[in-house]
Amino acid sequence: FKQAKEDVIVRAVSSPKTLARAKELKLADETFGYDEIDQWVEGSDVILLCTPISIILSTLEKLSKRTPSHPILVSDIGSTKAEICKAGAALKAPFRFVGSHPMAGSEKHSVEFNDPSLFENAYWFVCPPAGTSACDYKALSEMISFVGAEQVVFPPEHHDQTVAWVSHMPQMASSSLAANIPARLLDNGYQHFAGRAFRDMTRIAASSWAMWKDIAETNKPEILRAMDEYIAGLQETRQAIEKLPTDEDYLHRIFSQGNAGRASLFAPGKNANNSFFQLTVQLKDEPGSILAVLEPLAKAELNVRDIELMKVRENIAGTLLIAFKTEAQANAARELLRSLNFEVTER
Ligand SMILES: NC(=O)c1ccc[n+]([C@@H]2O[C@H](COP(=O)([O-])OP(=O)(O)OC[C@H]3O[C@@H](n4cnc5c(N)ncnc54)[C@H](O)[C@@H]3O)[C@@H](O)[C@H]2O)c1
Ligand SMILES: O=C(O)C(=O)C[C@]1(C(=O)O)C=C[C@@H](O)C=C1
């Protein structure tokens, strides 16, 4: 928040080590220890609880026993909402609780991985209690918009059912995939042959247990339902493979449905997270090749909003993916790089 809007006073509550680093990085103006709750409550306009869910719940319990001297909007970023919103409803005026959850994050955790563009173009769920007016949580909506995210209002139960499928079950699938590499591969070090697909599918297997334990505990029935549906799908795919080569259509149908499901994620105007305009650039296999692409873009003031090195193999040129906020910037970058003899493709 501090990186997005300098004039906001950020009062951070964390461990001494994290607080010292947050101050050094100019991410916090004032700092408080975990047990200094009365000090950080008084004088705050908005409290955003960003801890693991179990700590969000215990902090809400502590807040429910307090009555501040002025109105305070309390929210959180926990990945499940029903249980948290129920606990938040116990807060007494002048507190007001509205739960929230940004659909952006990372498997990496600690203040070192702070990223000012993390929430840019991401959906951010807001779950106000029934009867709340948008004016009552204006400060939260403003915070969401100044970090570049897009607010969506959902009832907490509806939120939990939805994210069980699009976030929680995929985490379990990724962890299970990485946890089940058979010994016949591991013992020979054959996992190192994994291509991008396996690496992509297991990226979030590096996620924090402290965070996911609480998510699994507070959204258990919905995660189980989503996993059952996914397992049924996997079993059907297995059956379709068994039917080969006599019934090719069966597996073909599943692949067509998969193509359509994947394409639906990128429906124009719907895909907040991927609304950038992307180009791929072929790199030469020589020192400074990435700089040779980025330097002219910087000189032309074309702001690269996302970057990914897609393929790097020895003796083979790599592919660099670069993304821009507007189509005009992507077009200008494409023409500039082509004029410098780079092979550029639109994505
Ligand atoms: N990582 C993600 O992808 C992601 C995305 C959206 C929402 N969330 C939610 O955000 C929350 C935090 O997840 P994270 O990935 O940022 O975890 P994290 O481990 O990076 O951060 C947790 C923070 O909580 C602090 N903390 C721990 N105990 C505390 C206490 N008693 N009082 C105050 N602070 C305390 C820690 O110092 C740490 O800074 C979770 O509720 C998670 O569900 C995570
Ligand atoms: O990209 C990632 O690292 C994540 O998985 C982040 C992710 C998700 O997209 O599912 C995980 C849990 C959160 O509640 C929100 C975001």
mmCIF file of C-alpha atoms and ligand atoms in Angstrom:
data_model
loop_
_atom_site.group_PDB
_atom_site.id
_atom_site.type_symbol
_atom_site.label_atom_id
_atom_site.label_comp_id
_atom_site.label_asym_id
_atom_site.label_seq_id
_atom_site.Cartn_x
_atom_site.Cartn_y
_atom_site.Cartn_z
ATOM 1 C CA PHE A 1 0.000 0.000 0.000
ATOM 2 C CA LYS A 2 2.842 2.330 0.862
ATOM 3 C CA GLN A 3 4.381 1.726 -2.570
ATOM 4 C CA ALA A 4 1.047 2.460 -4.280
ATOM 5 C CA LYS A 5 0.170 5.563 -2.280
ATOM 6 C CA GLU A 6 2.890 7.352 -0.387
ATOM 7 C CA ASP A 7 0.644 9.620 1.695
ATOM 8 C CA VAL A 8 -1.094 6.706 3.444
ATOM 9 C CA ILE A 9 0.365 6.183 6.910
ATOM 10 C CA VAL A 10 1.083 2.466 7.251
ATOM 11 C CA ARG A 11 1.200 1.143 10.815
ATOM 12 C CA ALA A 12 2.628 -2.365 10.573
ATOM 13 C CA VAL A 13 2.250 -5.134 13.165
ATOM 14 C CA SER A 14 4.672 -8.049 12.872
ATOM 15 C CA SER A 15 7.746 -9.724 14.313
ATOM 16 C CA PRO A 16 10.707 -7.473 15.301
ATOM 17 C CA LYS A 17 12.777 -8.826 12.385
ATOM 18 C CA THR A 18 10.051 -8.190 9.768
ATOM 19 C CA LEU A 19 9.306 -4.751 11.200
ATOM 20 C CA ALA A 20 12.946 -3.690 11.079
ATOM 21 C CA ARG A 21 13.172 -4.788 7.444
ATOM 22 C CA ALA A 22 9.826 -3.128 6.562
ATOM 23 C CA LYS A 23 11.157 0.164 7.957
ATOM 24 C CA GLU A 24 14.407 -0.218 6.027
ATOM 25 C CA LEU A 25 12.442 -0.822 2.814
ATOM 26 C CA LYS A 26 10.215 2.203 3.623
ATOM 27 C CA LEU A 27 7.107 0.002 3.612
ATOM 28 C CA ALA A 28 5.951 1.042 7.091
ATOM 29 C CA ASP A 29 5.753 4.398 8.890
ATOM 30 C CA GLU A 30 5.017 3.100 12.370
ATOM 31 C CA THR A 31 5.648 -0.361 13.777
ATOM 32 C CA PHE A 32 4.070 -2.384 16.594
ATOM 33 C CA GLY A 33 4.706 -5.750 18.231
ATOM 34 C CA TYR A 34 2.070 -8.523 18.173
ATOM 35 C CA ASP A 35 0.910 -7.809 21.741
ATOM 36 C CA GLU A 36 0.623 -4.008 21.368
ATOM 37 C CA ILE A 37 -2.964 -4.291 20.165
ATOM 38 C CA ASP A 38 -4.332 -1.302 22.095
ATOM 39 C CA GLN A 39 -1.611 0.938 20.670
ATOM 40 C CA TRP A 40 -2.247 -0.031 17.028
ATOM 41 C CA VAL A 41 -6.037 0.009 17.304
ATOM 42 C CA GLU A 42 -6.228 3.563 18.676
ATOM 43 C CA GLY A 43 -5.621 6.131 15.987
ATOM 44 C CA SER A 44 -6.115 3.771 13.011
ATOM 45 C CA ASP A 45 -8.828 4.406 10.407
ATOM 46 C CA VAL A 46 -8.595 1.012 8.721
ATOM 47 C CA ILE A 47 -7.242 -2.263 10.090
ATOM 48 C CA LEU A 48 -6.346 -4.894 7.501
ATOM 49 C CA LEU A 49 -5.560 -8.296 9.000
ATOM 50 C CA CYS A 50 -2.987 -10.055 6.785
ATOM 51 C CA THR A 51 -1.923 -12.974 8.972
ATOM 52 C CA PRO A 52 -2.668 -16.696 8.636
ATOM 53 C CA ILE A 53 -6.442 -17.290 9.051
ATOM 54 C CA SER A 54 -6.181 -18.737 12.583
ATOM 55 C CA ILE A 55 -4.483 -15.507 13.717
ATOM 56 C CA ILE A 56 -7.089 -13.404 11.863
ATOM 57 C CA LEU A 57 -9.753 -15.274 13.872
ATOM 58 C CA SER A 58 -7.987 -14.839 17.215
ATOM 59 C CA THR A 59 -7.334 -11.138 16.487
ATOM 60 C CA LEU A 60 -11.020 -10.612 15.655
ATOM 61 C CA GLU A 61 -11.872 -12.250 18.965
ATOM 62 C CA LYS A 62 -9.555 -9.794 20.750
ATOM 63 C CA LEU A 63 -11.052 -6.835 18.843
ATOM 64 C CA SER A 64 -14.582 -7.961 19.745
ATOM 65 C CA LYS A 65 -13.704 -7.266 23.393
ATOM 66 C CA ARG A 66 -12.611 -3.692 22.703
ATOM 67 C CA THR A 67 -14.417 -0.424 22.032
ATOM 68 C CA PRO A 68 -12.212 2.116 20.264
ATOM 69 C CA SER A 69 -12.809 5.840 20.738
ATOM 70 C CA HIS A 70 -13.462 6.426 17.008
ATOM 71 C CA PRO A 71 -14.917 4.539 13.965
ATOM 72 C CA ILE A 72 -12.573 1.918 12.483
ATOM 73 C CA LEU A 73 -13.160 -0.183 9.384
ATOM 74 C CA VAL A 74 -11.726 -3.684 9.932
ATOM 75 C CA SER A 75 -11.019 -6.025 7.035
ATOM 76 C CA ASP A 76 -8.733 -8.968 6.258
ATOM 77 C CA ILE A 77 -7.153 -10.729 3.293
ATOM 78 C CA GLY A 78 -7.741 -14.333 4.434
ATOM 79 C CA SER A 79 -8.284 -16.876 1.642
ATOM 80 C CA THR A 80 -11.548 -18.217 3.115
ATOM 81 C CA LYS A 81 -14.404 -15.988 4.106
ATOM 82 C CA ALA A 82 -17.386 -17.693 5.830
ATOM 83 C CA GLU A 83 -15.739 -18.346 9.204
ATOM 84 C CA ILE A 84 -13.879 -15.020 9.223
ATOM 85 C CA CYS A 85 -17.003 -12.992 8.345
ATOM 86 C CA LYS A 86 -18.894 -14.799 11.113
ATOM 87 C CA ALA A 87 -16.176 -13.820 13.614
ATOM 88 C CA GLY A 88 -16.100 -10.269 12.203
ATOM 89 C CA ALA A 89 -19.848 -9.914 12.783
ATOM 90 C CA ALA A 90 -19.147 -10.066 16.545
ATOM 91 C CA LEU A 91 -17.288 -6.728 16.425
ATOM 92 C CA LYS A 92 -19.174 -3.901 18.081
ATOM 93 C CA ALA A 93 -19.569 -0.303 16.840
ATOM 94 C CA PRO A 94 -17.625 1.884 16.298
ATOM 95 C CA PHE A 95 -15.810 -1.054 14.628
ATOM 96 C CA ARG A 96 -17.279 -2.136 11.303
ATOM 97 C CA PHE A 97 -16.136 -5.418 9.724
ATOM 98 C CA VAL A 98 -16.130 -6.186 5.984
ATOM 99 C CA GLY A 99 -14.116 -9.260 4.950
ATOM 100 C CA SER A 100 -12.029 -9.320 1.778
ATOM 101 C CA HIS A 101 -9.681 -11.522 -0.228
ATOM 102 C CA PRO A 102 -7.348 -10.577 -3.085
ATOM 103 C CA MET A 103 -7.007 -13.246 -5.783
ATOM 104 C CA ALA A 104 -3.298 -12.662 -6.079
ATOM 105 C CA GLY A 105 -0.386 -13.889 -4.093
ATOM 106 C CA SER A 106 2.659 -16.019 -4.322
ATOM 107 C CA GLU A 107 4.103 -19.251 -3.038
ATOM 108 C CA LYS A 108 6.983 -17.122 -1.707
ATOM 109 C CA HIS A 109 6.508 -15.439 1.622
ATOM 110 C CA SER A 110 8.315 -12.770 3.658
ATOM 111 C CA VAL A 111 8.721 -9.052 3.334
ATOM 112 C CA GLU A 112 11.654 -9.632 0.960
ATOM 113 C CA PHE A 113 9.223 -10.708 -1.765
ATOM 114 C CA ASN A 114 7.192 -7.465 -1.582
ATOM 115 C CA ASP A 115 5.949 -6.646 -5.061
ATOM 116 C CA PRO A 116 4.220 -3.340 -5.792
ATOM 117 C CA SER A 117 2.466 -4.776 -8.861
ATOM 118 C CA LEU A 118 1.219 -7.943 -7.113
ATOM 119 C CA PHE A 119 -2.421 -6.831 -7.076
ATOM 120 C CA GLU A 120 -2.448 -4.993 -10.378
ATOM 121 C CA ASN A 121 -5.407 -6.228 -12.457
ATOM 122 C CA ALA A 122 -6.242 -8.931 -9.923
ATOM 123 C CA TYR A 123 -9.783 -9.538 -8.716
ATOM 124 C CA TRP A 124 -10.302 -8.688 -5.040
ATOM 125 C CA PHE A 125 -13.344 -10.190 -3.301
ATOM 126 C CA VAL A 126 -15.230 -8.064 -0.790
ATOM 127 C CA CYS A 127 -17.862 -9.726 1.440
ATOM 128 C CA PRO A 128 -19.923 -7.052 3.224
ATOM 129 C CA PRO A 129 -22.571 -8.189 5.716
ATOM 130 C CA ALA A 130 -26.131 -8.036 4.358
ATOM 131 C CA GLY A 131 -27.530 -4.512 4.454
ATOM 132 C CA THR A 132 -24.118 -2.777 4.328
ATOM 133 C CA SER A 133 -23.927 0.144 1.935
ATOM 134 C CA ALA A 134 -20.897 0.673 -0.337
ATOM 135 C CA CYS A 135 -20.209 3.974 1.507
ATOM 136 C CA ASP A 136 -19.611 1.979 4.686
ATOM 137 C CA TYR A 137 -16.501 0.345 3.237
ATOM 138 C CA LYS A 138 -15.383 3.124 0.875
ATOM 139 C CA ALA A 139 -11.895 3.203 2.449
ATOM 140 C CA LEU A 140 -11.399 -0.502 1.628
ATOM 141 C CA SER A 141 -12.645 -0.032 -1.958
ATOM 142 C CA GLU A 142 -10.224 2.881 -2.356
ATOM 143 C CA MET A 143 -7.320 0.794 -1.071
ATOM 144 C CA ILE A 144 -8.248 -1.948 -3.532
ATOM 145 C CA SER A 145 -8.356 0.478 -6.408
ATOM 146 C CA PHE A 146 -5.112 2.250 -5.630
ATOM 147 C CA VAL A 147 -3.163 -1.013 -5.731
ATOM 148 C CA GLY A 148 -4.723 -1.544 -9.171
ATOM 149 C CA ALA A 149 -7.088 -4.407 -8.266
ATOM 150 C CA GLU A 150 -10.719 -4.864 -9.283
ATOM 151 C CA GLN A 151 -13.319 -5.225 -6.538
ATOM 152 C CA VAL A 152 -15.993 -7.960 -6.754
ATOM 153 C CA VAL A 153 -18.723 -8.196 -4.113
ATOM 154 C CA PHE A 154 -19.673 -11.770 -3.118
ATOM 155 C CA PRO A 155 -21.459 -13.370 -0.152
ATOM 156 C CA PRO A 156 -18.884 -15.276 1.991
ATOM 157 C CA GLU A 157 -20.321 -18.787 1.368
ATOM 158 C CA HIS A 158 -20.476 -18.186 -2.369
ATOM 159 C CA HIS A 159 -16.856 -16.988 -2.226
ATOM 160 C CA ASP A 160 -15.724 -20.137 -0.392
ATOM 161 C CA GLN A 161 -17.501 -22.468 -2.850
ATOM 162 C CA THR A 162 -15.976 -20.667 -5.821
ATOM 163 C CA VAL A 163 -12.384 -20.410 -4.612
ATOM 164 C CA ALA A 164 -12.475 -24.046 -3.442
ATOM 165 C CA TRP A 165 -12.500 -24.905 -7.157
ATOM 166 C CA VAL A 166 -10.310 -22.203 -8.641
ATOM 167 C CA SER A 167 -7.673 -21.955 -5.904
ATOM 168 C CA HIS A 168 -7.857 -24.427 -3.015
ATOM 169 C CA MET A 169 -8.353 -27.680 -4.952
ATOM 170 C CA PRO A 170 -5.610 -26.763 -7.487
ATOM 171 C CA GLN A 171 -3.232 -26.222 -4.526
ATOM 172 C CA MET A 172 -4.044 -29.716 -3.234
ATOM 173 C CA ALA A 173 -3.606 -31.161 -6.756
ATOM 174 C CA SER A 174 -0.230 -29.423 -7.103
ATOM 175 C CA SER A 175 0.995 -30.541 -3.668
ATOM 176 C CA SER A 176 -0.182 -34.125 -4.343
ATOM 177 C CA LEU A 177 1.527 -34.177 -7.736
ATOM 178 C CA ALA A 178 4.847 -33.013 -6.285
ATOM 179 C CA ALA A 179 4.464 -35.278 -3.216
ATOM 180 C CA ASN A 180 3.949 -38.394 -5.326
ATOM 181 C CA ILE A 181 6.941 -38.452 -7.630
ATOM 182 C CA PRO A 182 7.663 -42.191 -7.489
ATOM 183 C CA ALA A 183 10.894 -43.488 -5.984
ATOM 184 C CA ARG A 184 11.790 -45.097 -9.328
ATOM 185 C CA LEU A 185 12.251 -41.544 -10.673
ATOM 186 C CA LEU A 186 13.581 -39.804 -7.542
ATOM 187 C CA ASP A 187 16.182 -42.501 -6.827
ATOM 188 C CA ASN A 188 17.677 -41.905 -10.255
ATOM 189 C CA GLY A 189 17.303 -38.111 -10.209
ATOM 190 C CA TYR A 190 14.946 -38.346 -13.221
ATOM 191 C CA GLN A 191 12.679 -35.546 -11.874
ATOM 192 C CA HIS A 192 15.291 -33.147 -13.258
ATOM 193 C CA PHE A 193 14.092 -34.052 -16.738
ATOM 194 C CA ALA A 194 10.759 -32.349 -15.968
ATOM 195 C CA GLY A 195 9.765 -29.857 -18.615
ATOM 196 C CA ARG A 196 7.876 -26.635 -18.155
ATOM 197 C CA ALA A 197 4.506 -28.370 -17.768
ATOM 198 C CA PHE A 198 5.494 -30.271 -14.617
ATOM 199 C CA ARG A 199 7.291 -27.235 -13.226
ATOM 200 C CA ASP A 200 4.225 -24.997 -13.853
ATOM 201 C CA MET A 201 1.845 -27.515 -12.313
ATOM 202 C CA THR A 202 3.955 -27.877 -9.165
ATOM 203 C CA ARG A 203 4.983 -24.215 -8.624
ATOM 204 C CA ILE A 204 2.489 -23.793 -5.786
ATOM 205 C CA ALA A 205 3.624 -27.031 -4.146
ATOM 206 C CA ALA A 206 6.272 -24.698 -2.646
ATOM 207 C CA SER A 207 3.498 -22.853 -0.725
ATOM 208 C CA SER A 208 3.522 -22.316 3.016
ATOM 209 C CA TRP A 209 1.983 -25.030 5.217
ATOM 210 C CA ALA A 210 1.038 -22.436 7.886
ATOM 211 C CA MET A 211 -1.178 -20.661 5.359
ATOM 212 C CA TRP A 212 -2.722 -23.763 3.751
ATOM 213 C CA LYS A 213 -3.420 -25.646 6.991
ATOM 214 C CA ASP A 214 -5.819 -22.861 7.993
ATOM 215 C CA ILE A 215 -7.402 -22.699 4.528
ATOM 216 C CA ALA A 216 -8.016 -26.470 4.523
ATOM 217 C CA GLU A 217 -9.481 -26.317 8.018
ATOM 218 C CA THR A 218 -11.814 -23.405 7.318
ATOM 219 C CA ASN A 219 -13.087 -24.542 3.902
ATOM 220 C CA LYS A 220 -12.962 -28.324 4.367
ATOM 221 C CA PRO A 221 -16.375 -29.403 2.922
ATOM 222 C CA GLU A 222 -16.011 -27.252 -0.201
ATOM 223 C CA ILE A 223 -12.424 -28.367 -0.840
ATOM 224 C CA LEU A 224 -13.486 -32.010 -0.441
ATOM 225 C CA ARG A 225 -16.357 -31.480 -2.901
ATOM 226 C CA ALA A 226 -14.053 -29.833 -5.473
ATOM 227 C CA MET A 227 -11.456 -32.604 -5.041
ATOM 228 C CA ASP A 228 -14.134 -35.300 -5.543
ATOM 229 C CA GLU A 229 -15.195 -33.597 -8.770
ATOM 230 C CA TYR A 230 -11.606 -33.347 -9.972
ATOM 231 C CA ILE A 231 -10.812 -36.967 -9.013
ATOM 232 C CA ALA A 232 -13.923 -38.098 -10.929
ATOM 233 C CA GLY A 233 -12.628 -36.143 -13.930
ATOM 234 C CA LEU A 234 -9.173 -37.745 -13.634
ATOM 235 C CA GLN A 235 -10.782 -41.190 -13.425
ATOM 236 C CA GLU A 236 -12.816 -40.483 -16.529
ATOM 237 C CA THR A 237 -9.668 -39.447 -18.388
ATOM 238 C CA ARG A 238 -8.055 -42.683 -17.204
ATOM 239 C CA GLN A 239 -10.999 -44.684 -18.538
ATOM 240 C CA ALA A 240 -10.802 -42.853 -21.860
ATOM 241 C CA ILE A 241 -7.127 -43.844 -22.151
ATOM 242 C CA GLU A 242 -8.052 -47.467 -21.390
ATOM 243 C CA LYS A 243 -10.530 -47.374 -24.278
ATOM 244 C CA LEU A 244 -7.757 -46.527 -26.764
ATOM 245 C CA PRO A 245 -7.343 -47.257 -29.612
ATOM 246 C CA THR A 246 -10.921 -48.502 -30.209
ATOM 247 C CA ASP A 247 -12.687 -45.407 -28.876
ATOM 248 C CA GLU A 248 -10.515 -42.416 -29.730
ATOM 249 C CA ASP A 249 -13.476 -40.031 -29.536
ATOM 250 C CA TYR A 250 -13.815 -40.436 -25.786
ATOM 251 C CA LEU A 251 -10.377 -38.953 -25.029
ATOM 252 C CA HIS A 252 -10.749 -36.488 -27.882
ATOM 253 C CA ARG A 253 -13.946 -35.141 -26.259
ATOM 254 C CA ILE A 254 -12.130 -34.644 -22.956
ATOM 255 C CA PHE A 255 -9.309 -32.777 -24.694
ATOM 256 C CA SER A 256 -11.821 -30.560 -26.539
ATOM 257 C CA GLN A 257 -13.565 -29.762 -23.247
ATOM 258 C CA GLY A 258 -10.140 -29.032 -21.732
ATOM 259 C CA ASN A 259 -9.231 -26.712 -24.626
ATOM 260 C CA ALA A 260 -12.537 -24.882 -24.121
ATOM 261 C CA GLY A 261 -12.161 -24.694 -20.314
ATOM 262 C CA ARG A 262 -8.660 -23.254 -20.637
ATOM 263 C CA ALA A 263 -9.732 -20.772 -23.370
ATOM 264 C CA SER A 264 -12.633 -19.609 -21.177
ATOM 265 C CA LEU A 265 -10.077 -18.309 -18.648
ATOM 266 C CA PHE A 266 -8.914 -15.786 -21.224
ATOM 267 C CA ALA A 267 -12.304 -14.483 -22.344
ATOM 268 C CA PRO A 268 -11.836 -10.832 -23.370
ATOM 269 C CA GLY A 269 -12.605 -8.372 -20.586
ATOM 270 C CA LYS A 270 -13.019 -11.136 -17.978
ATOM 271 C CA ASN A 271 -9.499 -12.125 -17.276
ATOM 272 C CA ALA A 272 -8.345 -9.422 -14.889
ATOM 273 C CA ASN A 273 -5.012 -11.078 -14.169
ATOM 274 C CA ASN A 274 -3.958 -11.477 -17.782
ATOM 275 C CA SER A 275 -5.277 -8.322 -19.339
ATOM 276 C CA PHE A 276 -1.783 -7.296 -20.451
ATOM 277 C CA PHE A 277 -0.758 -7.153 -24.106
ATOM 278 C CA GLN A 278 1.987 -9.693 -24.598
ATOM 279 C CA LEU A 279 4.825 -10.120 -27.075
ATOM 280 C CA THR A 280 7.416 -12.860 -27.371
ATOM 281 C CA VAL A 281 10.933 -12.025 -28.500
ATOM 282 C CA GLN A 282 13.520 -14.537 -29.680
ATOM 283 C CA LEU A 283 16.801 -14.023 -27.856
ATOM 284 C CA LYS A 284 20.253 -14.681 -29.142
ATOM 285 C CA ASP A 285 22.358 -17.132 -27.117
ATOM 286 C CA GLU A 286 24.970 -14.554 -26.057
ATOM 287 C CA PRO A 287 25.771 -12.372 -23.030
ATOM 288 C CA GLY A 288 23.595 -9.264 -22.699
ATOM 289 C CA SER A 289 20.807 -10.544 -24.947
ATOM 290 C CA ILE A 290 18.031 -9.664 -22.463
ATOM 291 C CA LEU A 291 19.519 -6.208 -21.950
ATOM 292 C CA ALA A 292 19.574 -5.732 -25.730
ATOM 293 C CA VAL A 293 15.780 -6.101 -25.710
ATOM 294 C CA LEU A 294 15.017 -4.133 -22.560
ATOM 295 C CA GLU A 295 17.393 -1.190 -23.029
ATOM 296 C CA PRO A 296 15.773 0.231 -26.209
ATOM 297 C CA LEU A 297 12.332 -0.229 -24.616
ATOM 298 C CA ALA A 298 13.450 1.720 -21.539
ATOM 299 C CA LYS A 299 14.937 4.494 -23.707
ATOM 300 C CA ALA A 300 11.624 4.737 -25.589
ATOM 301 C CA GLU A 301 9.834 4.910 -22.186
ATOM 302 C CA LEU A 302 7.841 1.758 -22.929
ATOM 303 C CA ASN A 303 7.050 0.389 -19.499
ATOM 304 C CA VAL A 304 7.321 -3.430 -19.342
ATOM 305 C CA ARG A 305 4.680 -4.587 -16.826
ATOM 306 C CA ASP A 306 5.499 -8.291 -16.787
ATOM 307 C CA ILE A 307 8.388 -10.366 -18.019
ATOM 308 C CA GLU A 308 9.115 -14.077 -18.273
ATOM 309 C CA LEU A 309 12.008 -16.036 -19.693
ATOM 310 C CA MET A 310 10.102 -18.854 -21.325
ATOM 311 C CA LYS A 311 12.748 -21.138 -22.737
ATOM 312 C CA VAL A 312 16.419 -21.261 -21.902
ATOM 313 C CA ARG A 313 18.463 -24.177 -23.088
ATOM 314 C CA GLU A 314 22.138 -24.338 -23.705
ATOM 315 C CA ASN A 315 23.156 -23.454 -27.262
ATOM 316 C CA ILE A 316 19.567 -22.633 -28.187
ATOM 317 C CA ALA A 317 18.146 -19.132 -28.266
ATOM 318 C CA GLY A 318 15.669 -18.374 -25.469
ATOM 319 C CA THR A 319 12.231 -16.815 -25.728
ATOM 320 C CA LEU A 320 11.420 -13.723 -23.695
ATOM 321 C CA LEU A 321 7.797 -12.876 -22.949
ATOM 322 C CA ILE A 322 7.140 -9.192 -22.271
ATOM 323 C CA ALA A 323 3.814 -7.596 -21.420
ATOM 324 C CA PHE A 324 2.469 -4.060 -21.665
ATOM 325 C CA LYS A 325 -0.504 -2.342 -20.108
ATOM 326 C CA THR A 326 -1.892 -0.950 -23.372
ATOM 327 C CA GLU A 327 -2.161 -2.240 -26.919
ATOM 328 C CA ALA A 328 -0.535 0.988 -28.186
ATOM 329 C CA GLN A 329 2.571 0.344 -26.038
ATOM 330 C CA ALA A 330 2.764 -3.282 -27.215
ATOM 331 C CA ASN A 331 2.480 -2.164 -30.858
ATOM 332 C CA ALA A 332 5.181 0.483 -30.396
ATOM 333 C CA ALA A 333 7.463 -2.078 -28.686
ATOM 334 C CA ARG A 334 6.879 -4.629 -31.462
ATOM 335 C CA GLU A 335 7.781 -2.109 -34.184
ATOM 336 C CA LEU A 336 10.823 -0.831 -32.291
ATOM 337 C CA LEU A 337 12.191 -4.342 -31.671
ATOM 338 C CA ARG A 338 11.508 -5.423 -35.254
ATOM 339 C CA SER A 339 13.406 -2.348 -36.493
ATOM 340 C CA LEU A 340 16.339 -3.682 -34.431
ATOM 341 C CA ASN A 341 16.016 -7.060 -36.213
ATOM 342 C CA PHE A 342 14.438 -8.973 -33.350
ATOM 343 C CA GLU A 343 11.980 -11.731 -34.177
ATOM 344 C CA VAL A 344 8.803 -10.583 -32.356
ATOM 345 C CA THR A 345 5.446 -12.370 -32.176
ATOM 346 C CA GLU A 346 2.151 -11.225 -30.632
ATOM 347 C CA ARG A 347 0.573 -13.608 -28.100
HETATM 348 N N1 LIG B 1 0.066 -16.057 -0.344
HETATM 349 C C1 LIG B 1 -0.998 -15.934 -1.094
HETATM 350 O O1 LIG B 1 -0.986 -16.335 -2.245
HETATM 351 C C2 LIG B 1 -2.242 -15.295 -0.537
HETATM 352 C C3 LIG B 1 -3.138 -14.677 -1.422
HETATM 353 C C4 LIG B 1 -4.306 -14.103 -0.906
HETATM 354 C C5 LIG B 1 -4.571 -14.162 0.459
HETATM 355 N N2 LIG B 1 -3.681 -14.783 1.278
HETATM 356 C C6 LIG B 1 -3.997 -14.812 2.728
HETATM 357 O O2 LIG B 1 -3.139 -13.864 3.321
HETATM 358 C C7 LIG B 1 -2.832 -14.260 4.645
HETATM 359 C C8 LIG B 1 -1.323 -14.228 4.841
HETATM 360 O O3 LIG B 1 -0.717 -15.095 3.903
HETATM 361 P P1 LIG B 1 0.766 -14.817 3.384
HETATM 362 O O4 LIG B 1 1.016 -15.701 2.248
HETATM 363 O O5 LIG B 1 0.950 -13.344 3.213
HETATM 364 O O6 LIG B 1 1.578 -15.330 4.639
HETATM 365 P P2 LIG B 1 2.990 -14.863 5.174
HETATM 366 O O7 LIG B 1 3.501 -15.978 6.002
HETATM 367 O O8 LIG B 1 3.836 -14.328 4.063
HETATM 368 O O9 LIG B 1 2.611 -13.634 6.083
HETATM 369 C C9 LIG B 1 1.956 -13.811 7.294
HETATM 370 C C10 LIG B 1 2.298 -12.635 8.146
HETATM 371 O O10 LIG B 1 1.592 -12.749 9.351
HETATM 372 C C11 LIG B 1 2.427 -12.244 10.372
HETATM 373 N N3 LIG B 1 1.971 -12.764 11.642
HETATM 374 C C12 LIG B 1 2.061 -14.015 12.098
HETATM 375 N N4 LIG B 1 1.522 -14.073 13.345
HETATM 376 C C13 LIG B 1 1.095 -12.816 13.640
HETATM 377 C C14 LIG B 1 0.445 -12.237 14.760
HETATM 378 N N5 LIG B 1 0.150 -12.945 15.833
HETATM 379 N N6 LIG B 1 0.129 -10.920 14.696
HETATM 380 C C15 LIG B 1 0.433 -10.192 13.637
HETATM 381 N N7 LIG B 1 1.050 -10.681 12.540
HETATM 382 C C16 LIG B 1 1.377 -11.989 12.549
HETATM 383 C C17 LIG B 1 3.806 -12.711 10.027
HETATM 384 O O11 LIG B 1 4.759 -11.872 10.608
HETATM 385 C C18 LIG B 1 3.779 -12.547 8.495
HETATM 386 O O12 LIG B 1 4.257 -11.274 8.133
HETATM 387 C C19 LIG B 1 -3.443 -15.631 4.863
HETATM 388 O O13 LIG B 1 -4.625 -15.474 5.601
HETATM 389 C C20 LIG B 1 -3.721 -16.119 3.461
HETATM 390 O O14 LIG B 1 -4.845 -16.979 3.433
HETATM 391 C C21 LIG B 1 -2.517 -15.318 0.833
HETATM 392 O O1 LIG B 2 -0.176 -17.741 -7.580
HETATM 393 C C1 LIG B 2 -0.141 -18.217 -6.471
HETATM 394 O O2 LIG B 2 0.907 -18.382 -5.897
HETATM 395 C C2 LIG B 2 -1.396 -18.567 -5.814
HETATM 396 O O3 LIG B 2 -1.776 -19.669 -5.826
HETATM 397 C C3 LIG B 2 -2.127 -17.486 -5.200
HETATM 398 C C4 LIG B 2 -3.551 -17.782 -4.835
HETATM 399 C C5 LIG B 2 -4.281 -18.398 -6.040
HETATM 400 O O4 LIG B 2 -4.214 -17.761 -7.094
HETATM 401 O O5 LIG B 2 -4.927 -19.424 -5.920
HETATM 402 C C6 LIG B 2 -3.581 -18.663 -3.661
HETATM 403 C C7 LIG B 2 -4.362 -18.441 -2.593
HETATM 404 C C8 LIG B 2 -4.923 -17.136 -2.340
HETATM 405 O O6 LIG B 2 -5.987 -17.101 -1.500
HETATM 406 C C9 LIG B 2 -5.032 -16.303 -3.512
HETATM 407 C C10 LIG B 2 -4.224 -16.498 -4.561
#
